[in-house]
XYZ file of C-alpha atoms in Angstrom:
631
model
C 0.000 0.000 0.000
C 1.162 3.555 -0.678
C 2.012 5.786 2.258
C 0.211 9.107 1.602
C 2.605 11.048 3.869
C 5.564 10.364 1.555
C 7.757 13.309 0.441
C 6.959 14.941 -2.919
C 7.944 12.963 -6.057
C 8.518 9.859 -3.903
C 6.146 6.966 -3.322
C 6.602 4.854 -0.200
C 5.141 1.300 -0.317
C 4.649 -0.337 3.065
C 3.711 -3.811 4.361
C 4.949 -5.562 1.208
C 6.043 -9.220 1.464
C 9.465 -9.899 0.009
C 9.417 -12.669 -2.587
C 12.946 -13.156 -3.908
C 16.467 -11.751 -3.676
C 17.939 -11.594 -7.180
C 21.329 -10.250 -6.109
C 22.907 -8.080 -3.465
C 21.212 -4.995 -4.876
C 17.953 -6.258 -6.446
C 14.870 -7.810 -4.908
C 11.399 -8.873 -6.048
C 8.322 -8.107 -3.988
C 4.775 -9.320 -4.353
C 1.459 -7.966 -3.242
C -1.150 -9.900 -1.328
C -2.745 -12.732 -3.367
C -6.345 -12.139 -4.386
C -7.905 -14.960 -6.382
C -4.539 -16.143 -7.694
C -0.806 -15.396 -7.673
C -0.167 -11.631 -7.182
C 1.905 -9.542 -9.606
C 5.651 -9.228 -9.045
C 7.729 -6.072 -8.899
C 11.523 -5.712 -9.046
C 13.187 -3.035 -6.923
C 16.864 -2.099 -7.401
C 18.707 -0.461 -4.510
C 19.716 3.125 -5.266
C 23.281 4.432 -5.030
C 25.048 1.098 -4.356
C 26.660 -1.646 -6.432
C 27.326 -5.309 -5.552
C 29.185 -8.035 -7.411
C 27.419 -9.941 -10.192
C 26.391 -13.518 -9.491
C 27.533 -16.430 -11.648
C 25.655 -17.049 -14.880
C 25.532 -20.204 -16.907
C 26.209 -19.920 -20.616
C 23.143 -20.478 -22.831
C 22.830 -24.105 -23.920
C 22.166 -22.914 -27.477
C 25.589 -21.234 -27.606
C 28.216 -23.909 -26.959
C 31.058 -21.501 -27.707
C 30.107 -19.339 -24.729
C 31.607 -19.983 -21.310
C 29.998 -19.873 -17.890
C 30.494 -16.607 -15.994
C 31.716 -17.131 -12.390
C 30.743 -15.088 -9.337
C 32.419 -11.777 -8.751
C 34.086 -11.637 -5.312
C 31.564 -11.286 -2.476
C 28.617 -11.349 -4.892
C 27.166 -14.531 -3.391
C 27.862 -13.319 0.158
C 25.919 -10.120 -0.556
C 23.016 -12.121 -1.953
C 23.056 -14.448 1.061
C 23.193 -11.520 3.459
C 19.978 -10.127 2.000
C 18.338 -13.549 1.632
C 18.801 -14.452 5.264
C 17.715 -11.019 6.400
C 14.662 -10.493 4.188
C 13.132 -13.698 2.809
C 9.664 -14.180 4.227
C 9.671 -10.734 5.869
C 7.627 -7.623 5.163
C 9.501 -4.635 3.808
C 8.851 -0.998 3.071
C 10.411 0.611 -0.013
C 10.560 3.902 -1.817
C 10.608 4.405 -5.577
C 12.869 7.352 -6.370
C 13.663 6.788 -10.041
C 11.950 4.892 -12.843
C 13.884 4.530 -16.091
C 12.504 4.610 -19.605
C 12.835 0.823 -19.703
C 10.709 0.506 -16.570
C 13.457 -0.305 -14.038
C 12.685 1.079 -10.583
C 15.302 2.329 -8.127
C 14.729 3.145 -4.487
C 15.499 2.414 -0.854
C 14.319 -0.682 1.010
C 13.633 -0.869 4.736
C 13.073 -3.923 6.900
C 9.660 -3.696 8.546
C 6.446 -1.836 7.899
C 7.759 1.711 7.557
C 10.896 3.747 6.839
C 11.985 3.619 10.474
C 13.213 0.070 9.897
C 16.722 -0.985 9.011
C 17.988 0.514 5.734
C 19.097 -2.453 3.628
C 21.547 -0.523 1.449
C 23.265 0.911 4.520
C 23.567 -2.548 6.078
C 25.223 -3.929 2.929
C 27.719 -1.067 2.719
C 28.460 -1.296 6.435
C 29.327 -5.013 6.087
C 31.661 -4.330 3.166
C 29.392 -6.221 0.747
C 28.561 -3.248 -1.512
C 30.235 -0.149 -2.870
C 28.689 3.293 -3.144
C 28.033 4.893 -6.531
C 29.779 8.245 -5.891
C 29.287 9.670 -9.336
C 26.676 12.407 -9.346
C 26.177 12.352 -5.570
C 24.690 15.528 -4.287
C 26.333 16.790 -1.177
C 23.074 18.033 0.274
C 21.531 14.528 0.298
C 21.982 13.130 3.827
C 21.129 9.532 2.799
C 23.850 9.475 0.155
C 26.333 11.129 2.458
C 25.650 8.499 5.119
C 26.351 5.715 2.610
C 29.738 7.283 1.827
C 30.563 7.500 5.530
C 29.613 3.834 6.070
C 31.796 2.772 3.127
C 34.770 4.664 4.574
C 34.230 2.950 7.927
C 34.068 -0.509 6.253
C 37.317 0.208 4.427
C 39.011 1.285 7.629
C 37.760 -1.837 9.400
C 38.711 -4.024 6.390
C 35.303 -5.629 6.254
C 34.054 -7.801 3.424
C 35.516 -6.855 0.069
C 37.929 -4.480 1.770
C 39.869 -7.293 3.390
C 43.273 -8.159 2.019
C 43.393 -10.778 -0.770
C 40.635 -9.440 -2.989
C 38.034 -12.019 -1.949
C 38.948 -14.754 -4.459
C 38.102 -17.315 -1.782
C 34.473 -16.112 -1.857
C 33.899 -17.256 -5.447
C 31.805 -20.429 -5.585
C 32.778 -23.484 -7.579
C 29.317 -23.987 -9.019
C 28.583 -27.419 -10.513
C 25.799 -27.220 -13.075
C 26.183 -30.749 -14.449
C 26.475 -34.072 -12.598
C 28.199 -36.640 -14.780
C 26.579 -39.672 -13.142
C 23.371 -38.606 -11.367
C 22.535 -42.139 -10.222
C 25.868 -42.612 -8.449
C 25.584 -39.103 -7.035
C 22.175 -39.852 -5.517
C 23.384 -43.208 -4.173
C 26.377 -41.517 -2.538
C 24.006 -39.394 -0.436
C 22.625 -42.592 1.179
C 19.178 -40.954 1.479
C 20.439 -38.664 4.226
C 19.131 -35.062 4.478
C 21.322 -32.543 2.640
C 21.272 -28.816 3.424
C 20.099 -26.776 0.449
C 18.606 -23.509 -0.774
C 15.734 -23.569 -3.283
C 16.833 -21.318 -6.154
C 13.960 -21.763 -8.580
C 10.492 -23.322 -8.740
C 9.601 -24.629 -12.212
C 6.160 -25.828 -11.160
C 4.543 -26.985 -7.947
C 6.456 -30.281 -7.833
C 9.781 -29.489 -9.577
C 12.445 -27.239 -7.999
C 16.022 -26.201 -8.660
C 18.150 -26.485 -5.527
C 21.654 -25.404 -4.512
C 23.131 -28.212 -2.434
C 25.450 -27.096 0.332
C 28.302 -26.929 1.061
C 29.549 -28.213 -2.325
C 27.431 -25.919 -4.530
C 25.761 -28.517 -6.740
C 22.830 -27.067 -8.695
C 20.333 -29.883 -9.201
C 16.763 -30.136 -10.450
C 14.657 -32.204 -8.067
C 11.247 -33.693 -8.799
C 9.199 -34.371 -5.682
C 8.825 -38.112 -5.133
C 5.334 -39.572 -5.313
C 3.427 -36.534 -6.612
C 2.802 -34.411 -9.675
C 1.331 -30.930 -9.869
C -0.374 -29.348 -12.879
C 2.278 -28.073 -15.288
C 2.869 -25.410 -17.920
C 2.731 -26.895 -21.417
C 4.901 -25.295 -24.043
C 3.034 -24.611 -27.273
C 4.469 -24.696 -30.811
C 4.815 -20.895 -30.874
C 6.937 -20.935 -27.716
C 4.234 -19.712 -25.355
C 3.286 -21.596 -22.208
C -0.211 -22.876 -21.593
C -0.902 -23.611 -17.908
C -3.018 -26.559 -16.899
C -5.812 -25.785 -14.399
C -4.329 -24.727 -11.043
C -0.737 -24.847 -12.402
C -0.057 -21.196 -11.501
C -1.656 -21.602 -8.083
C 0.383 -24.729 -7.327
C 3.601 -23.002 -8.367
C 2.794 -19.998 -6.168
C 1.983 -22.322 -3.261
C 5.440 -23.902 -3.481
C 7.268 -20.630 -4.211
C 5.729 -18.778 -1.284
C 6.889 -21.510 1.093
C 10.203 -22.697 -0.338
C 11.773 -20.233 -2.762
C 15.167 -19.169 -1.363
C 14.404 -20.862 1.938
C 16.920 -22.961 3.859
C 15.681 -26.528 3.548
C 16.860 -30.107 3.704
C 16.511 -32.445 0.736
C 16.502 -36.238 0.768
C 17.664 -37.467 -2.642
C 15.773 -40.741 -3.020
C 16.195 -42.115 -6.530
C 17.326 -41.322 -10.072
C 15.324 -43.153 -12.762
C 16.130 -42.091 -16.335
C 18.441 -39.282 -15.160
C 15.580 -37.652 -13.208
C 16.460 -36.948 -9.585
C 13.600 -37.695 -7.197
C 13.600 -36.330 -3.684
C 11.711 -34.954 -0.713
C 12.074 -31.333 0.436
C 11.809 -30.848 4.186
C 11.182 -27.427 5.700
C 11.056 -26.729 9.466
C 7.366 -25.879 9.020
C 6.446 -29.093 7.207
C 6.784 -31.406 4.237
C 5.830 -29.621 1.005
C 4.929 -32.897 -0.745
C 2.248 -33.757 1.777
C 1.001 -30.167 1.934
C 0.533 -30.022 -1.853
C -1.580 -33.167 -1.752
C -3.634 -32.093 1.232
C -4.453 -28.733 -0.367
C -5.472 -30.308 -3.679
C -2.552 -28.955 -5.723
C -1.112 -32.375 -6.624
C -2.037 -35.994 -7.213
C -0.173 -39.157 -6.262
C 2.094 -40.696 -8.903
C 2.405 -44.470 -8.785
C 5.783 -44.816 -10.501
C 7.638 -42.694 -7.931
C 5.598 -43.480 -4.799
C 7.754 -46.494 -3.955
C 10.893 -44.392 -3.370
C 9.201 -41.891 -1.034
C 11.068 -42.447 2.235
C 8.516 -40.738 4.501
C 5.824 -43.375 3.924
C 3.503 -43.666 0.912
C 0.492 -44.003 3.208
C 0.933 -40.333 4.217
C 0.671 -39.269 0.595
C -2.461 -41.342 0.001
C -4.000 -39.907 3.175
C -3.313 -36.343 1.979
C -4.810 -37.038 -1.451
C -7.819 -38.728 0.136
C -8.429 -35.679 2.336
C -8.388 -33.365 -0.685
C -10.742 -35.659 -2.613
C -13.215 -35.792 0.245
C -13.222 -31.982 0.501
C -13.256 -31.620 -3.313
C -10.671 -28.863 -3.307
C -8.910 -27.460 -6.383
C -7.951 -30.201 -8.852
C -10.502 -32.484 -7.171
C -13.413 -30.028 -7.346
C -15.333 -32.352 -9.696
C -14.203 -35.593 -8.077
C -16.738 -38.390 -7.647
C -15.689 -41.439 -5.599
C -15.885 -44.798 -7.453
C -18.336 -46.147 -4.870
C -20.166 -42.880 -4.186
C -23.541 -44.284 -5.276
C -23.284 -47.480 -3.219
C -24.780 -48.037 0.197
C -22.403 -48.907 3.017
C -23.796 -52.430 3.238
C -22.983 -52.941 -0.454
C -19.455 -51.516 -0.101
C -18.392 -53.682 2.841
C -19.761 -57.107 3.704
C -18.862 -60.628 4.817
C -19.499 -63.535 2.450
C -18.680 -67.210 2.016
C -16.382 -68.185 -0.883
C -18.026 -70.782 -3.089
C -15.652 -70.890 -6.068
C -12.306 -69.535 -7.272
C -12.481 -68.325 -10.882
C -9.323 -67.894 -12.989
C -7.157 -66.871 -10.021
C -8.384 -63.266 -9.976
C -12.067 -63.686 -9.127
C -14.229 -65.546 -6.648
C -17.894 -66.430 -6.427
C -19.253 -65.656 -2.974
C -22.523 -66.350 -1.235
C -24.045 -63.388 0.588
C -26.011 -63.621 3.795
C -29.137 -63.139 1.709
C -28.358 -66.354 -0.172
C -27.502 -64.470 -3.366
C -24.377 -65.446 -5.320
C -22.043 -62.690 -6.508
C -18.809 -62.716 -8.552
C -16.075 -60.546 -7.060
C -12.912 -59.632 -8.989
C -9.750 -58.828 -7.050
C -8.908 -55.159 -7.544
C -5.910 -54.017 -9.594
C -4.310 -57.405 -10.302
C -3.964 -59.458 -13.458
C -3.743 -63.276 -13.344
C -1.131 -65.206 -15.337
C -1.743 -65.112 -19.074
C -0.102 -65.911 -22.389
C -0.206 -64.170 -25.732
C -2.434 -65.369 -28.552
C 0.435 -66.854 -30.564
C 1.481 -69.083 -27.684
C -2.115 -70.097 -27.112
C -2.553 -71.184 -30.703
C 0.834 -72.858 -31.096
C -0.663 -76.382 -30.957
C -4.000 -76.107 -32.753
C -4.722 -79.800 -32.388
C -4.632 -79.578 -28.625
C -7.647 -78.299 -26.688
C -6.556 -75.214 -24.766
C -7.232 -75.438 -21.008
C -6.259 -72.155 -19.295
C -6.041 -73.572 -15.779
C -3.389 -76.130 -16.837
C -1.834 -74.599 -19.956
C -1.127 -71.033 -18.777
C 2.074 -70.968 -16.698
C 1.396 -70.462 -12.983
C -2.381 -70.268 -13.476
C -2.852 -73.602 -11.728
C -0.529 -72.575 -8.871
C -2.396 -69.298 -8.472
C -5.787 -71.003 -8.433
C -4.575 -73.633 -5.965
C -3.130 -70.974 -3.673
C -6.478 -69.203 -3.497
C -8.486 -72.427 -3.288
C -6.564 -73.730 -0.302
C -6.660 -70.332 1.369
C -10.300 -69.296 1.121
C -12.602 -71.904 -0.449
C -15.604 -72.524 1.798
C -14.502 -69.812 4.243
C -15.956 -66.454 5.158
C -14.032 -63.446 3.913
C -14.292 -59.679 4.282
C -15.084 -57.866 1.027
C -14.497 -54.125 0.494
C -15.701 -52.918 -2.903
C -13.179 -50.505 -4.443
C -14.926 -49.733 -7.726
C -17.335 -51.017 -10.353
C -15.708 -51.524 -13.755
C -18.298 -50.731 -16.417
C -18.954 -53.185 -19.227
C -16.848 -52.583 -22.346
C -17.695 -53.430 -25.939
C -15.347 -55.043 -28.411
C -16.101 -52.294 -30.957
C -18.094 -49.103 -31.239
C -20.790 -50.816 -33.306
C -20.992 -53.947 -31.167
C -23.713 -54.233 -28.569
C -22.123 -57.269 -26.910
C -19.715 -56.313 -24.098
C -16.158 -57.549 -24.413
C -16.223 -57.594 -20.618
C -19.328 -57.623 -18.506
C -19.644 -55.218 -15.605
C -17.228 -56.186 -12.844
C -17.372 -55.613 -9.128
C -13.743 -55.118 -8.080
C -12.885 -55.393 -4.415
C -10.254 -56.071 -1.794
C -10.816 -59.495 -0.224
C -9.230 -60.254 3.138
C -9.246 -63.196 5.513
C -7.618 -63.087 8.919
C -6.161 -59.680 8.087
C -4.440 -61.022 4.925
C -5.123 -59.281 1.625
C -5.562 -62.153 -0.850
C -4.529 -60.034 -3.844
C -1.356 -58.890 -2.082
C -0.540 -62.476 -1.107
C -0.994 -63.618 -4.731
C 1.268 -60.851 -6.046
C 3.948 -61.486 -3.421
C 4.076 -65.150 -4.491
C 4.518 -64.116 -8.112
C 1.144 -65.602 -9.098
C -0.281 -62.300 -10.370
C 0.892 -58.897 -11.563
C -0.302 -55.402 -10.715
C -2.245 -53.418 -13.301
C -0.752 -50.040 -14.260
C -3.294 -47.247 -14.646
C -3.489 -43.889 -16.328
C -2.676 -41.153 -13.876
C -6.261 -39.850 -13.927
C -7.802 -43.300 -13.451
C -8.984 -43.451 -9.864
C -10.616 -46.860 -10.155
C -8.037 -48.975 -8.395
C -7.436 -50.964 -5.246
C -7.608 -49.116 -1.941
C -4.332 -50.928 -1.134
C -2.641 -50.212 -4.455
C 0.690 -49.175 -2.919
C 0.911 -52.429 -0.953
C 0.307 -54.335 -4.185
C 3.127 -52.453 -5.935
C 5.462 -53.116 -3.003
C 4.551 -56.817 -3.028
C 5.254 -57.011 -6.753
C 8.628 -55.318 -6.260
C 9.544 -57.944 -3.649
C 8.423 -60.775 -5.940
C 10.528 -59.390 -8.790
C 13.554 -58.938 -6.553
C 13.273 -62.489 -5.203
C 12.457 -64.003 -8.607
C 9.223 -65.637 -7.544
C 6.578 -67.200 -9.752
C 6.042 -65.262 -12.956
C 9.274 -63.344 -12.308
C 11.400 -66.482 -11.934
C 14.103 -67.200 -14.494
C 13.637 -70.939 -14.007
C 11.634 -73.088 -16.376
C 7.910 -72.691 -15.925
C 6.034 -75.615 -14.367
C 4.208 -77.859 -16.840
C 1.012 -79.722 -15.940
C 0.354 -82.712 -18.167
C -3.179 -83.709 -17.290
C -5.029 -86.489 -19.107
C -8.623 -85.431 -19.665
C -10.680 -88.635 -19.918
C -13.971 -87.039 -18.967
C -16.731 -88.098 -21.332
C -14.502 -90.463 -23.345
C -15.625 -94.066 -22.860
C -12.604 -95.818 -24.348
C -10.077 -93.805 -22.333
C -12.133 -94.356 -19.191
C -11.989 -98.136 -19.703
C -8.216 -97.994 -20.201
C -7.649 -95.984 -17.005
C -10.149 -97.873 -14.863
C -7.963 -100.874 -13.811
C -5.106 -98.615 -12.802
C -7.387 -96.333 -10.786
C -9.170 -99.287 -9.139
C -5.856 -100.756 -7.967
C -5.043 -97.415 -6.309
C -7.976 -97.929 -3.937
C -9.102 -94.779 -2.166
C -7.719 -91.722 -3.961
C -7.463 -88.025 -3.162
C -9.178 -85.658 -5.577
C -10.471 -82.129 -6.116
C -13.953 -81.430 -7.451
C -13.351 -79.253 -10.511
C -16.877 -78.851 -11.827
C -20.469 -79.704 -10.984
C -22.654 -80.593 -13.979
C -25.685 -81.472 -11.868
C -26.514 -82.641 -8.376
C -25.010 -86.093 -9.017
C -22.728 -85.559 -12.010
C -19.301 -84.036 -11.397
C -15.818 -83.596 -12.815
C -12.914 -84.702 -10.656
C -9.211 -83.835 -10.809
C -6.951 -86.537 -9.368
C -3.515 -84.966 -8.699
C -1.538 -88.188 -8.096
C -2.969 -89.836 -11.188
C -2.839 -86.482 -13.091
C -6.174 -87.029 -14.795
C -9.612 -85.479 -15.117
C -12.611 -87.774 -14.935
C -16.352 -87.411 -15.211
C -18.148 -89.299 -12.464
C -21.553 -89.986 -11.009
C -22.564 -90.274 -7.397
C -23.278 -93.987 -6.985
C -26.705 -95.143 -5.926
C -28.594 -91.932 -6.632
C -29.851 -89.879 -9.538
C -30.638 -86.162 -9.356
C -33.022 -84.216 -11.594
C -31.426 -83.140 -14.835
C -31.004 -79.519 -15.834
C -31.757 -77.959 -19.192
C -29.387 -78.835 -22.042
C -29.074 -78.704 -25.793
C -30.226 -81.831 -27.583
C -30.341 -82.698 -31.322
C -34.082 -82.101 -31.291
C -33.809 -78.781 -29.411
C -33.460 -77.530 -25.849
C -34.413 -80.067 -23.208
C -36.418 -78.497 -20.392
C -34.927 -78.748 -16.912
C -36.550 -81.185 -14.518
C -38.022 -79.809 -11.264
C -35.480 -79.109 -8.512
C -32.483 -79.628 -10.849
C -31.073 -76.174 -10.057
C -31.559 -76.663 -6.327
C -29.809 -80.053 -6.434
C -26.845 -78.639 -8.345
C -26.539 -75.653 -5.976
C -26.677 -78.032 -2.997
C -23.796 -80.133 -4.353
C -21.764 -77.096 -5.378
C -21.919 -75.607 -1.927
C -20.785 -78.858 -0.338
C -17.996 -80.056 -2.611
C -17.047 -77.655 -5.451
C -13.268 -77.150 -5.427
C -13.003 -79.092 -2.172
C -10.514 -81.867 -1.512
C -12.306 -85.216 -1.291
C -11.580 -88.950 -1.131
C -12.958 -91.338 -3.766
C -13.346 -95.036 -4.376
C -13.866 -96.098 -7.990
C -16.084 -98.807 -9.520
C -17.220 -99.601 -13.073
C -20.621 -98.187 -13.974
C -22.953 -99.699 -16.648
C -22.565 -96.608 -18.794
C -18.782 -97.009 -18.863
C -18.166 -93.887 -16.739
C -16.135 -93.740 -13.565
C -18.165 -93.095 -10.435
C -17.173 -91.925 -6.993
C -18.666 -91.844 -3.527
C -18.292 -88.270 -2.304
C -21.306 -87.952 -0.065
C -23.615 -90.205 1.843
C -26.759 -90.529 -0.244
C -28.765 -89.353 2.721
C -27.192 -85.882 2.324
C -29.055 -85.469 -0.928
C -32.454 -86.433 0.483
C -35.110 -84.526 -1.314
C -32.873 -83.778 -4.320
C -32.154 -87.356 -5.490
C -33.735 -90.781 -5.787
C -32.083 -94.152 -5.236
C -30.872 -95.949 -8.354
C -30.833 -99.752 -8.183
C -28.006 -101.323 -10.132
C -24.378 -102.284 -10.081
C -23.431 -98.864 -8.745
C -25.842 -98.993 -5.794
C -24.751 -98.065 -2.301
C -23.934 -101.663 -1.379
C -21.391 -101.977 -4.150
C -19.133 -99.448 -2.403
C -18.769 -101.310 0.854
């Protein structure tokens, strides 16, 4: 604000926050922000001169050389920086040149009674007085001359013997091997001064005491940026200017500590720590930044803090999240979190659960992808029937891991998002993928998806940065995958993949007859129920014998379901669905024991359940596979 009691031809501006110290005799001030970053104004100190700071040669002019500091130039800049940054100043504008440069006096505080900055510099021997054209009747100029004479007599600053060559910095603009440089810091805090803010999450820092100038990208976050157009102009993304101002007003030319955390692709990642807080977490909390998956893992302060800050901004819908809608915003709490019984494991990334209401629901594990192979590998042997569970490497191991862990047990389900159905083409009305309910499934505090990934039985899906439909424990999944890769587990192993040679003799009479004597000699065998065709017709996997068989429950016959016949669709018999559901709930994907006999229809049968268990859903069948034939 302008002081109205200022002398004629002189404007005095009071209560102005200092923004930046350009050199020992030039500063930039800013007004108070109103609806966005305030305008800047450069003020040059009248009647004094300080040394010029080092300048790097333009990259477009390789024949030019870098210009080093003049003696005591950096010390003058530092003197002002430590005195003024973050403080309010009062300044006068005495002269304004035709080019718009403003010259005046700067005072520390809210009025001209504060410390005169030019006088302080001259008194410390960090500036010289411009004596040309000095009017003898000007007391301010005369005082500057007196202070300079006193500094000379006291041999302060530049007036000391030796000329001040030891005050010239050995600035290092280029680091030959950034990765080794970052590793040499051992993730320990390094003292630094922030020299420039490119955008809210990228800064240029002067590392002390060795004077390395490095560009640091904040680990784990990204702020809106300024895109350079073809004509050379910059186009800011929404809230880019506000994010930059937020970081500048808190860090620019402040004494900070920086933890250099990683250096992927020659980009130095780090965390900037200020005595008043962590700028990374503040940017997220205030809605100026979003979490970035690829650099979250190196954030040494704990990725959960970053997610918590982003979550807070989303819930308050501030700034970049002003239009945010949570993936499960339209779901009731009872639909978002519930307990259910696992009835079936599907393809190692999905389960069928039974709700308390008796309804069955398919749940996909959030943010993971089961083992898979490319189409060429799948079609390599066209004569062989492709069976994903046995032919895709590690698919069987993944399914078995989940089956043994959760089949038939109650689990906690937290829905993370609903993935909408997608069509195979714009003109197709048939979805390529049906709508999917994606959730985090836990049992005994163990996240099943995380356990799968840590074993190397699944991989983590990478998302677009603006895709918020992901697991609520996404960072834990990424960390588990990193461990699996490091330890070479499962899909990440360099060993030969496991091969499962399984003889499928289900539905083939001749093969069944050939296998029957061998299986009968084995006596009671262990098996896993792979599929339920009806209440009394099942498919069995026998691991020791490595075969798949179709079998009937001996002594009973359940109602048949609907099926395609040569003459058309056969209508389901009454209670066929109930009988099949009853058997599924009892034995599907469970480990069972079986004893084999020869049935009249040349199929292999097995006793899995006492016939009394199916009372009401089956009738006794008199014949060679009656109950007595099993005893």
